[in-house]
PDB file of N, CA, C and O in Angstrom:
ATOM      1  N   MET A 138     -21.912  31.444   0.868  1.00 57.00           N
ATOM      2  CA  MET A 138     -20.645  30.792   1.123  1.00 57.00           C
ATOM      3  C   MET A 138     -20.893  29.286   1.226  1.00 57.00           C
ATOM      4  O   MET A 138     -21.834  28.834   1.850  1.00 57.00           O
ATOM      5  N   LYS A 139     -20.010  28.511   0.609  1.00 75.00           N
ATOM      6  CA  LYS A 139     -20.120  27.068   0.683  1.00 75.00           C
ATOM      7  C   LYS A 139     -19.778  26.587   2.090  1.00 75.00           C
ATOM      8  O   LYS A 139     -18.856  27.095   2.729  1.00 75.00           O
ATOM      9  N   THR A 140     -20.512  25.594   2.539  1.00 80.00           N
ATOM     10  CA  THR A 140     -20.327  25.037   3.878  1.00 80.00           C
ATOM     11  C   THR A 140     -18.895  24.595   4.125  1.00 80.00           C
ATOM     12  O   THR A 140     -18.368  24.747   5.225  1.00 80.00           O
ATOM     13  N   ILE A 141     -18.254  24.057   3.113  1.00 85.00           N
ATOM     14  CA  ILE A 141     -16.904  23.512   3.280  1.00 85.00           C
ATOM     15  C   ILE A 141     -15.899  24.586   3.718  1.00 85.00           C
ATOM     16  O   ILE A 141     -14.871  24.283   4.289  1.00 85.00           O
ATOM     17  N   PHE A 142     -16.234  25.850   3.473  1.00 87.00           N
ATOM     18  CA  PHE A 142     -15.350  26.950   3.862  1.00 87.00           C
ATOM     19  C   PHE A 142     -15.736  27.575   5.201  1.00 87.00           C
ATOM     20  O   PHE A 142     -15.034  28.437   5.714  1.00 87.00           O
ATOM     21  N   ASP A 143     -16.859  27.142   5.766  1.00 88.00           N
ATOM     22  CA  ASP A 143     -17.323  27.675   7.038  1.00 88.00           C
ATOM     23  C   ASP A 143     -16.331  27.314   8.146  1.00 88.00           C
ATOM     24  O   ASP A 143     -15.929  26.151   8.270  1.00 88.00           O
ATOM     25  N   PRO A 144     -15.922  28.291   8.953  1.00 90.00           N
ATOM     26  CA  PRO A 144     -14.940  28.019  10.007  1.00 90.00           C
ATOM     27  C   PRO A 144     -15.386  26.917  10.985  1.00 90.00           C
ATOM     28  O   PRO A 144     -14.565  26.112  11.429  1.00 90.00           O
ATOM     29  N   ASN A 145     -16.666  26.875  11.323  1.00 90.00           N
ATOM     30  CA  ASN A 145     -17.131  25.852  12.253  1.00 90.00           C
ATOM     31  C   ASN A 145     -17.137  24.470  11.610  1.00 90.00           C
ATOM     32  O   ASN A 145     -16.868  23.474  12.280  1.00 90.00           O
ATOM     33  N   TYR A 146     -17.411  24.395  10.313  1.00 92.00           N
ATOM     34  CA  TYR A 146     -17.325  23.111   9.610  1.00 92.00           C
ATOM     35  C   TYR A 146     -15.880  22.618   9.642  1.00 92.00           C
ATOM     36  O   TYR A 146     -15.609  21.452   9.894  1.00 92.00           O
ATOM     37  N   ARG A 147     -14.957  23.526   9.424  1.00 93.00           N
ATOM     38  CA  ARG A 147     -13.534  23.158   9.451  1.00 93.00           C
ATOM     39  C   ARG A 147     -13.112  22.705  10.849  1.00 93.00           C
ATOM     40  O   ARG A 147     -12.324  21.777  10.996  1.00 93.00           O
ATOM     41  N   LYS A 148     -13.684  23.335  11.888  1.00 94.00           N
ATOM     42  CA  LYS A 148     -13.401  22.893  13.260  1.00 94.00           C
ATOM     43  C   LYS A 148     -13.966  21.484  13.476  1.00 94.00           C
ATOM     44  O   LYS A 148     -13.339  20.662  14.153  1.00 94.00           O
ATOM     45  N   LEU A 149     -15.140  21.210  12.930  1.00 95.00           N
ATOM     46  CA  LEU A 149     -15.755  19.897  13.055  1.00 95.00           C
ATOM     47  C   LEU A 149     -14.866  18.821  12.442  1.00 95.00           C
ATOM     48  O   LEU A 149     -14.587  17.791  13.061  1.00 95.00           O
ATOM     49  N   ILE A 150     -14.393  19.068  11.230  1.00 97.00           N
ATOM     50  CA  ILE A 150     -13.521  18.094  10.563  1.00 97.00           C
ATOM     51  C   ILE A 150     -12.200  17.973  11.319  1.00 97.00           C
ATOM     52  O   ILE A 150     -11.654  16.879  11.471  1.00 97.00           O
ATOM     53  N   GLY A 151     -11.706  19.096  11.826  1.00 96.00           N
ATOM     54  CA  GLY A 151     -10.492  19.059  12.648  1.00 96.00           C
ATOM     55  C   GLY A 151     -10.683  18.204  13.895  1.00 96.00           C
ATOM     56  O   GLY A 151      -9.791  17.452  14.288  1.00 96.00           O
ATOM     57  N   TRP A 152     -11.864  18.313  14.511  1.00 97.00           N
ATOM     58  CA  TRP A 152     -12.184  17.511  15.694  1.00 97.00           C
ATOM     59  C   TRP A 152     -12.194  16.023  15.344  1.00 97.00           C
ATOM     60  O   TRP A 152     -11.586  15.220  16.049  1.00 97.00           O
ATOM     61  N   LEU A 153     -12.869  15.662  14.246  1.00 98.00           N
ATOM     62  CA  LEU A 153     -12.907  14.256  13.830  1.00 98.00           C
ATOM     63  C   LEU A 153     -11.505  13.728  13.542  1.00 98.00           C
ATOM     64  O   LEU A 153     -11.148  12.622  13.944  1.00 98.00           O
ATOM     65  N   THR A 154     -10.715  14.524  12.848  1.00 98.00           N
ATOM     66  CA  THR A 154      -9.349  14.124  12.498  1.00 98.00           C
ATOM     67  C   THR A 154      -8.503  13.953  13.757  1.00 98.00           C
ATOM     68  O   THR A 154      -7.782  12.959  13.907  1.00 98.00           O
ATOM     69  N   ALA A 155      -8.598  14.914  14.666  1.00 98.00           N
ATOM     70  CA  ALA A 155      -7.824  14.848  15.916  1.00 98.00           C
ATOM     71  C   ALA A 155      -8.228  13.633  16.744  1.00 98.00           C
ATOM     72  O   ALA A 155      -7.362  12.949  17.304  1.00 98.00           O
ATOM     73  N   GLU A 156      -9.512  13.348  16.800  1.00 97.00           N
ATOM     74  CA  GLU A 156      -9.982  12.181  17.562  1.00 97.00           C
ATOM     75  C   GLU A 156      -9.487  10.885  16.926  1.00 97.00           C
ATOM     76  O   GLU A 156      -9.091   9.956  17.624  1.00 97.00           O
ATOM     77  N   ARG A 157      -9.504  10.829  15.599  1.00 97.00           N
ATOM     78  CA  ARG A 157      -9.005   9.631  14.902  1.00 97.00           C
ATOM     79  C   ARG A 157      -7.537   9.414  15.239  1.00 97.00           C
ATOM     80  O   ARG A 157      -7.110   8.316  15.593  1.00 97.00           O
ATOM     81  N   LYS A 158      -6.758  10.492  15.156  1.00 98.00           N
ATOM     82  CA  LYS A 158      -5.324  10.393  15.442  1.00 98.00           C
ATOM     83  C   LYS A 158      -5.065  10.086  16.915  1.00 98.00           C
ATOM     84  O   LYS A 158      -4.170   9.304  17.229  1.00 98.00           O
ATOM     85  N   PHE A 159      -5.845  10.693  17.819  1.00 98.00           N
ATOM     86  CA  PHE A 159      -5.688  10.439  19.247  1.00 98.00           C
ATOM     87  C   PHE A 159      -5.912   8.958  19.559  1.00 98.00           C
ATOM     88  O   PHE A 159      -5.228   8.377  20.395  1.00 98.00           O
ATOM     89  N   GLN A 160      -6.860   8.357  18.853  1.00 98.00           N
ATOM     90  CA  GLN A 160      -7.166   6.938  19.042  1.00 98.00           C
ATOM     91  C   GLN A 160      -6.188   6.036  18.284  1.00 98.00           C
ATOM     92  O   GLN A 160      -6.315   4.819  18.317  1.00 98.00           O
ATOM     93  N   LYS A 161      -5.242   6.667  17.601  1.00 98.00           N
ATOM     94  CA  LYS A 161      -4.234   5.942  16.820  1.00 98.00           C
ATOM     95  C   LYS A 161      -4.871   5.036  15.756  1.00 98.00           C
ATOM     96  O   LYS A 161      -4.423   3.916  15.516  1.00 98.00           O
ATOM     97  N   ILE A 162      -5.913   5.587  15.127  1.00 98.00           N
ATOM     98  CA  ILE A 162      -6.577   4.893  14.029  1.00 98.00           C
ATOM     99  C   ILE A 162      -6.106   5.555  12.738  1.00 98.00           C
ATOM    100  O   ILE A 162      -6.201   6.778  12.584  1.00 98.00           O
ATOM    101  N   THR A 163      -5.596   4.756  11.834  1.00 97.00           N
ATOM    102  CA  THR A 163      -5.127   5.300  10.554  1.00 97.00           C
ATOM    103  C   THR A 163      -6.320   5.509   9.615  1.00 97.00           C
ATOM    104  O   THR A 163      -7.410   4.972   9.839  1.00 97.00           O
ATOM    105  N   GLN A 164      -6.080   6.268   8.567  1.00 97.00           N
ATOM    106  CA  GLN A 164      -7.136   6.457   7.560  1.00 97.00           C
ATOM    107  C   GLN A 164      -7.574   5.116   6.962  1.00 97.00           C
ATOM    108  O   GLN A 164      -8.777   4.874   6.842  1.00 97.00           O
ATOM    109  N   PRO A 165      -6.642   4.232   6.593  1.00 97.00           N
ATOM    110  CA  PRO A 165      -7.073   2.924   6.071  1.00 97.00           C
ATOM    111  C   PRO A 165      -7.892   2.117   7.091  1.00 97.00           C
ATOM    112  O   PRO A 165      -8.865   1.451   6.717  1.00 97.00           O
ATOM    113  N   GLN A 166      -7.532   2.194   8.363  1.00 97.00           N
ATOM    114  CA  GLN A 166      -8.290   1.468   9.384  1.00 97.00           C
ATOM    115  C   GLN A 166      -9.705   2.033   9.522  1.00 97.00           C
ATOM    116  O   GLN A 166     -10.668   1.278   9.647  1.00 97.00           O
ATOM    117  N   LEU A 167      -9.823   3.354   9.479  1.00 97.00           N
ATOM    118  CA  LEU A 167     -11.149   3.975   9.556  1.00 97.00           C
ATOM    119  C   LEU A 167     -11.974   3.619   8.323  1.00 97.00           C
ATOM    120  O   LEU A 167     -13.163   3.310   8.434  1.00 97.00           O
ATOM    121  N   ALA A 168     -11.336   3.633   7.167  1.00 96.00           N
ATOM    122  CA  ALA A 168     -12.041   3.259   5.932  1.00 96.00           C
ATOM    123  C   ALA A 168     -12.569   1.833   6.041  1.00 96.00           C
ATOM    124  O   ALA A 168     -13.699   1.547   5.634  1.00 96.00           O
ATOM    125  N   GLU A 169     -11.782   0.956   6.626  1.00 96.00           N
ATOM    126  CA  GLU A 169     -12.215  -0.432   6.795  1.00 96.00           C
ATOM    127  C   GLU A 169     -13.412  -0.510   7.750  1.00 96.00           C
ATOM    128  O   GLU A 169     -14.383  -1.212   7.481  1.00 96.00           O
ATOM    129  N   LYS A 170     -13.354   0.246   8.855  1.00 96.00           N
ATOM    130  CA  LYS A 170     -14.480   0.272   9.801  1.00 96.00           C
ATOM    131  C   LYS A 170     -15.762   0.767   9.137  1.00 96.00           C
ATOM    132  O   LYS A 170     -16.848   0.355   9.508  1.00 96.00           O
ATOM    133  N   LEU A 171     -15.601   1.667   8.177  1.00 96.00           N
ATOM    134  CA  LEU A 171     -16.753   2.243   7.476  1.00 96.00           C
ATOM    135  C   LEU A 171     -17.126   1.452   6.224  1.00 96.00           C
ATOM    136  O   LEU A 171     -17.987   1.873   5.456  1.00 96.00           O
ATOM    137  N   SER A 172     -16.447   0.338   6.005  1.00 95.00           N
ATOM    138  CA  SER A 172     -16.677  -0.513   4.824  1.00 95.00           C
ATOM    139  C   SER A 172     -16.475   0.248   3.511  1.00 95.00           C
ATOM    140  O   SER A 172     -17.224   0.079   2.552  1.00 95.00           O
ATOM    141  N   LEU A 173     -15.447   1.068   3.490  1.00 94.00           N
ATOM    142  CA  LEU A 173     -15.090   1.810   2.280  1.00 94.00           C
ATOM    143  C   LEU A 173     -13.964   1.068   1.567  1.00 94.00           C
ATOM    144  O   LEU A 173     -13.138   0.423   2.216  1.00 94.00           O
ATOM    145  N   PRO A 174     -13.898   1.168   0.244  1.00 91.00           N
ATOM    146  CA  PRO A 174     -12.883   0.421  -0.498  1.00 91.00           C
ATOM    147  C   PRO A 174     -11.441   0.871  -0.236  1.00 91.00           C
ATOM    148  O   PRO A 174     -10.512   0.077  -0.343  1.00 91.00           O
ATOM    149  N   ASN A 175     -11.252   2.165   0.100  1.00 91.00           N
ATOM    150  CA  ASN A 175      -9.899   2.646   0.388  1.00 91.00           C
ATOM    151  C   ASN A 175      -9.951   3.909   1.232  1.00 91.00           C
ATOM    152  O   ASN A 175     -11.023   4.467   1.477  1.00 91.00           O
ATOM    153  N   HIS A 176      -8.785   4.382   1.647  1.00 92.00           N
ATOM    154  CA  HIS A 176      -8.706   5.532   2.550  1.00 92.00           C
ATOM    155  C   HIS A 176      -8.814   6.883   1.847  1.00 92.00           C
ATOM    156  O   HIS A 176      -8.876   7.916   2.505  1.00 92.00           O
ATOM    157  N   THR A 177      -8.852   6.897   0.536  1.00 95.00           N
ATOM    158  CA  THR A 177      -8.905   8.156  -0.205  1.00 95.00           C
ATOM    159  C   THR A 177     -10.111   8.990   0.205  1.00 95.00           C
ATOM    160  O   THR A 177     -10.024  10.214   0.331  1.00 95.00           O
ATOM    161  N   TYR A 178     -11.218   8.329   0.440  1.00 95.00           N
ATOM    162  CA  TYR A 178     -12.444   8.988   0.879  1.00 95.00           C
ATOM    163  C   TYR A 178     -12.189   9.766   2.170  1.00 95.00           C
ATOM    164  O   TYR A 178     -12.559  10.933   2.293  1.00 95.00           O
ATOM    165  N   ILE A 179     -11.536   9.131   3.137  1.00 97.00           N
ATOM    166  CA  ILE A 179     -11.228   9.760   4.422  1.00 97.00           C
ATOM    167  C   ILE A 179     -10.273  10.936   4.203  1.00 97.00           C
ATOM    168  O   ILE A 179     -10.476  12.022   4.735  1.00 97.00           O
ATOM    169  N   SER A 180      -9.260  10.718   3.407  1.00 97.00           N
ATOM    170  CA  SER A 180      -8.271  11.754   3.123  1.00 97.00           C
ATOM    171  C   SER A 180      -8.927  12.993   2.514  1.00 97.00           C
ATOM    172  O   SER A 180      -8.626  14.124   2.914  1.00 97.00           O
ATOM    173  N   LYS A 181      -9.821  12.795   1.569  1.00 97.00           N
ATOM    174  CA  LYS A 181     -10.466  13.935   0.902  1.00 97.00           C
ATOM    175  C   LYS A 181     -11.340  14.727   1.862  1.00 97.00           C
ATOM    176  O   LYS A 181     -11.420  15.949   1.763  1.00 97.00           O
ATOM    177  N   ILE A 182     -11.985  14.050   2.793  1.00 96.00           N
ATOM    178  CA  ILE A 182     -12.785  14.761   3.792  1.00 96.00           C
ATOM    179  C   ILE A 182     -11.872  15.548   4.721  1.00 96.00           C
ATOM    180  O   ILE A 182     -12.119  16.723   5.002  1.00 96.00           O
ATOM    181  N   GLU A 183     -10.801  14.921   5.183  1.00 97.00           N
ATOM    182  CA  GLU A 183      -9.896  15.575   6.132  1.00 97.00           C
ATOM    183  C   GLU A 183      -9.121  16.733   5.519  1.00 97.00           C
ATOM    184  O   GLU A 183      -8.655  17.612   6.244  1.00 97.00           O
ATOM    185  N   THR A 184      -8.986  16.758   4.204  1.00 96.00           N
ATOM    186  CA  THR A 184      -8.282  17.861   3.535  1.00 96.00           C
ATOM    187  C   THR A 184      -9.259  18.817   2.849  1.00 96.00           C
ATOM    188  O   THR A 184      -8.854  19.639   2.035  1.00 96.00           O
ATOM    189  N   PHE A 185     -10.543  18.684   3.163  1.00 94.00           N
ATOM    190  CA  PHE A 185     -11.596  19.572   2.675  1.00 94.00           C
ATOM    191  C   PHE A 185     -11.779  19.527   1.158  1.00 94.00           C
ATOM    192  O   PHE A 185     -12.214  20.493   0.551  1.00 94.00           O
ATOM    193  N   GLU A 186     -11.446  18.397   0.552  1.00 94.00           N
ATOM    194  CA  GLU A 186     -11.692  18.218  -0.878  1.00 94.00           C
ATOM    195  C   GLU A 186     -13.094  17.658  -1.122  1.00 94.00           C
ATOM    196  O   GLU A 186     -13.593  17.699  -2.229  1.00 94.00           O
ATOM    197  N   ARG A 187     -13.668  17.090  -0.071  1.00 93.00           N
ATOM    198  CA  ARG A 187     -14.998  16.497  -0.165  1.00 93.00           C
ATOM    199  C   ARG A 187     -15.759  16.851   1.106  1.00 93.00           C
ATOM    200  O   ARG A 187     -15.217  16.828   2.197  1.00 93.00           O
ATOM    201  N   LYS A 188     -17.055  17.187   0.940  1.00 93.00           N
ATOM    202  CA  LYS A 188     -17.878  17.561   2.079  1.00 93.00           C
ATOM    203  C   LYS A 188     -18.500  16.319   2.715  1.00 93.00           C
ATOM    204  O   LYS A 188     -18.939  15.405   2.030  1.00 93.00           O
ATOM    205  N   LEU A 189     -18.543  16.312   4.024  1.00 93.00           N
ATOM    206  CA  LEU A 189     -19.134  15.228   4.798  1.00 93.00           C
ATOM    207  C   LEU A 189     -20.606  15.569   5.039  1.00 93.00           C
ATOM    208  O   LEU A 189     -20.919  16.623   5.576  1.00 93.00           O
ATOM    209  N   ASP A 190     -21.523  14.669   4.622  1.00 92.00           N
ATOM    210  CA  ASP A 190     -22.929  14.965   4.889  1.00 92.00           C
ATOM    211  C   ASP A 190     -23.321  14.441   6.268  1.00 92.00           C
ATOM    212  O   ASP A 190     -22.536  13.785   6.953  1.00 92.00           O
ATOM    213  N   VAL A 191     -24.527  14.737   6.698  1.00 94.00           N
ATOM    214  CA  VAL A 191     -24.961  14.418   8.054  1.00 94.00           C
ATOM    215  C   VAL A 191     -24.935  12.915   8.321  1.00 94.00           C
ATOM    216  O   VAL A 191     -24.448  12.469   9.369  1.00 94.00           O
ATOM    217  N   SER A 192     -25.421  12.139   7.401  1.00 95.00           N
ATOM    218  CA  SER A 192     -25.434  10.683   7.570  1.00 95.00           C
ATOM    219  C   SER A 192     -24.016  10.139   7.692  1.00 95.00           C
ATOM    220  O   SER A 192     -23.729   9.287   8.545  1.00 95.00           O
ATOM    221  N   GLU A 193     -23.122  10.629   6.850  1.00 95.00           N
ATOM    222  CA  GLU A 193     -21.718  10.205   6.911  1.00 95.00           C
ATOM    223  C   GLU A 193     -21.091  10.631   8.237  1.00 95.00           C
ATOM    224  O   GLU A 193     -20.311   9.879   8.834  1.00 95.00           O
ATOM    225  N   PHE A 194     -21.431  11.833   8.685  1.00 96.00           N
ATOM    226  CA  PHE A 194     -20.914  12.332   9.952  1.00 96.00           C
ATOM    227  C   PHE A 194     -21.275  11.385  11.100  1.00 96.00           C
ATOM    228  O   PHE A 194     -20.431  11.024  11.912  1.00 96.00           O
ATOM    229  N   VAL A 195     -22.526  10.956  11.131  1.00 97.00           N
ATOM    230  CA  VAL A 195     -22.965  10.041  12.188  1.00 97.00           C
ATOM    231  C   VAL A 195     -22.221   8.713  12.088  1.00 97.00           C
ATOM    232  O   VAL A 195     -21.767   8.164  13.104  1.00 97.00           O
ATOM    233  N   ARG A 196     -22.033   8.206  10.882  1.00 97.00           N
ATOM    234  CA  ARG A 196     -21.276   6.960  10.694  1.00 97.00           C
ATOM    235  C   ARG A 196     -19.834   7.115  11.184  1.00 97.00           C
ATOM    236  O   ARG A 196     -19.276   6.218  11.810  1.00 97.00           O
ATOM    237  N   PHE A 197     -19.215   8.255  10.867  1.00 97.00           N
ATOM    238  CA  PHE A 197     -17.846   8.531  11.335  1.00 97.00           C
ATOM    239  C   PHE A 197     -17.812   8.497  12.856  1.00 97.00           C
ATOM    240  O   PHE A 197     -16.933   7.872  13.447  1.00 97.00           O
ATOM    241  N   CYS A 198     -18.756   9.179  13.484  1.00 97.00           N
ATOM    242  CA  CYS A 198     -18.802   9.221  14.943  1.00 97.00           C
ATOM    243  C   CYS A 198     -18.973   7.821  15.520  1.00 97.00           C
ATOM    244  O   CYS A 198     -18.297   7.470  16.494  1.00 97.00           O
ATOM    245  N   GLU A 199     -19.844   7.035  14.942  1.00 97.00           N
ATOM    246  CA  GLU A 199     -20.041   5.665  15.416  1.00 97.00           C
ATOM    247  C   GLU A 199     -18.750   4.862  15.297  1.00 97.00           C
ATOM    248  O   GLU A 199     -18.372   4.141  16.219  1.00 97.00           O
ATOM    249  N   ALA A 200     -18.077   4.996  14.165  1.00 97.00           N
ATOM    250  CA  ALA A 200     -16.832   4.248  13.942  1.00 97.00           C
ATOM    251  C   ALA A 200     -15.744   4.647  14.931  1.00 97.00           C
ATOM    252  O   ALA A 200     -14.924   3.829  15.331  1.00 97.00           O
ATOM    253  N   LEU A 201     -15.755   5.921  15.331  1.00 98.00           N
ATOM    254  CA  LEU A 201     -14.754   6.425  16.269  1.00 98.00           C
ATOM    255  C   LEU A 201     -15.263   6.421  17.716  1.00 98.00           C
ATOM    256  O   LEU A 201     -14.562   6.882  18.623  1.00 98.00           O
ATOM    257  N   GLU A 202     -16.483   5.905  17.900  1.00 97.00           N
ATOM    258  CA  GLU A 202     -17.118   5.854  19.217  1.00 97.00           C
ATOM    259  C   GLU A 202     -17.182   7.241  19.865  1.00 97.00           C
ATOM    260  O   GLU A 202     -16.849   7.435  21.034  1.00 97.00           O
ATOM    261  N   LEU A 203     -17.635   8.207  19.067  1.00 97.00           N
ATOM    262  CA  LEU A 203     -17.799   9.586  19.524  1.00 97.00           C
ATOM    263  C   LEU A 203     -19.284   9.919  19.597  1.00 97.00           C
ATOM    264  O   LEU A 203     -20.086   9.354  18.854  1.00 97.00           O
ATOM    265  N   ASP A 204     -19.620  10.863  20.442  1.00 97.00           N
ATOM    266  CA  ASP A 204     -20.992  11.346  20.537  1.00 97.00           C
ATOM    267  C   ASP A 204     -21.202  12.410  19.452  1.00 97.00           C
ATOM    268  O   ASP A 204     -20.566  13.464  19.495  1.00 97.00           O
ATOM    269  N   PRO A 205     -22.094  12.157  18.489  1.00 97.00           N
ATOM    270  CA  PRO A 205     -22.317  13.136  17.421  1.00 97.00           C
ATOM    271  C   PRO A 205     -22.755  14.506  17.946  1.00 97.00           C
ATOM    272  O   PRO A 205     -22.491  15.524  17.306  1.00 97.00           O
ATOM    273  N   HIS A 206     -23.379  14.536  19.116  1.00 96.00           N
ATOM    274  CA  HIS A 206     -23.818  15.812  19.677  1.00 96.00           C
ATOM    275  C   HIS A 206     -22.645  16.747  19.957  1.00 96.00           C
ATOM    276  O   HIS A 206     -22.786  17.966  19.856  1.00 96.00           O
ATOM    277  N   GLU A 207     -21.502  16.188  20.290  1.00 95.00           N
ATOM    278  CA  GLU A 207     -20.304  17.022  20.503  1.00 95.00           C
ATOM    279  C   GLU A 207     -19.932  17.753  19.218  1.00 95.00           C
ATOM    280  O   GLU A 207     -19.576  18.925  19.237  1.00 95.00           O
ATOM    281  N   GLY A 208     -20.013  17.046  18.099  1.00 94.00           N
ATOM    282  CA  GLY A 208     -19.717  17.657  16.814  1.00 94.00           C
ATOM    283  C   GLY A 208     -20.743  18.701  16.428  1.00 94.00           C
ATOM    284  O   GLY A 208     -20.397  19.765  15.908  1.00 94.00           O
ATOM    285  N   ILE A 209     -22.009  18.428  16.699  1.00 93.00           N
ATOM    286  CA  ILE A 209     -23.073  19.398  16.408  1.00 93.00           C
ATOM    287  C   ILE A 209     -22.845  20.671  17.219  1.00 93.00           C
ATOM    288  O   ILE A 209     -23.026  21.780  16.714  1.00 93.00           O
ATOM    289  N   ASP A 210     -22.423  20.509  18.473  1.00 91.00           N
ATOM    290  CA  ASP A 210     -22.125  21.684  19.302  1.00 91.00           C
ATOM    291  C   ASP A 210     -21.046  22.551  18.653  1.00 91.00           C
ATOM    292  O   ASP A 210     -21.114  23.776  18.722  1.00 91.00           O
ATOM    293  N   ILE A 211     -20.072  21.930  18.013  1.00 87.00           N
ATOM    294  CA  ILE A 211     -19.018  22.676  17.315  1.00 87.00           C
ATOM    295  C   ILE A 211     -19.632  23.495  16.182  1.00 87.00           C
ATOM    296  O   ILE A 211     -19.284  24.655  15.986  1.00 87.00           O
ATOM    297  N   LEU A 212     -20.573  22.889  15.463  1.00 84.00           N
ATOM    298  CA  LEU A 212     -21.187  23.588  14.327  1.00 84.00           C
ATOM    299  C   LEU A 212     -22.079  24.749  14.733  1.00 84.00           C
ATOM    300  O   LEU A 212     -22.195  25.726  13.995  1.00 84.00           O
ATOM    301  N   ILE A 213     -22.722  24.654  15.885  1.00 87.00           N
ATOM    302  CA  ILE A 213     -23.693  25.707  16.241  1.00 87.00           C
ATOM    303  C   ILE A 213     -23.141  26.777  17.162  1.00 87.00           C
ATOM    304  O   ILE A 213     -23.852  27.719  17.484  1.00 87.00           O
ATOM    305  N   LYS A 214     -21.878  26.671  17.532  1.00 79.00           N
ATOM    306  CA  LYS A 214     -21.294  27.716  18.360  1.00 79.00           C
ATOM    307  C   LYS A 214     -21.346  29.045  17.620  1.00 79.00           C
ATOM    308  O   LYS A 214     -21.120  29.115  16.416  1.00 79.00           O
ATOM    309  N   LYS A 215     -21.630  30.066  18.372  1.00 64.00           N
ATOM    310  CA  LYS A 215     -21.712  31.411  17.794  1.00 64.00           C
ATOM    311  C   LYS A 215     -20.330  31.885  17.366  1.00 64.00           C
ATOM    312  O   LYS A 215     -19.338  31.644  18.028  1.00 64.00           O
ATOM    313  N   ARG A 216     -20.314  32.577  16.271  1.00 56.00           N
ATOM    314  CA  ARG A 216     -19.066  33.159  15.794  1.00 56.00           C
ATOM    315  C   ARG A 216     -18.824  34.479  16.525  1.00 56.00           C
ATOM    316  O   ARG A 216     -19.758  35.172  16.866  1.00 56.00           O
ATOM    317  N   PRO A 217     -17.549  34.829  16.728  1.00 52.00           N
ATOM    318  CA  PRO A 217     -17.247  36.102  17.421  1.00 52.00           C
ATOM    319  C   PRO A 217     -17.709  37.306  16.636  1.00 52.00           C
ATOM    320  O   PRO A 217     -17.914  37.311  15.492  1.00 52.00           O
TER     321      PRO A 217
END
């Protein structure tokens, strides 16, 4: 099974998206913080069209001032 379809991966992306929205940061603002040319990159990750790799994940967390360990905990939680 591809990682992008893994339920815990989807929870991880949901967590990042929810945190971005909670902080009232728009996709274009996050793209700017990450020095990306536009928000399409962020949109594709949040809609599961593009997979986020580990290095990108850490950069996202830094930009949102989140602890990456919280996200890792989401990925390693046992499935029911």
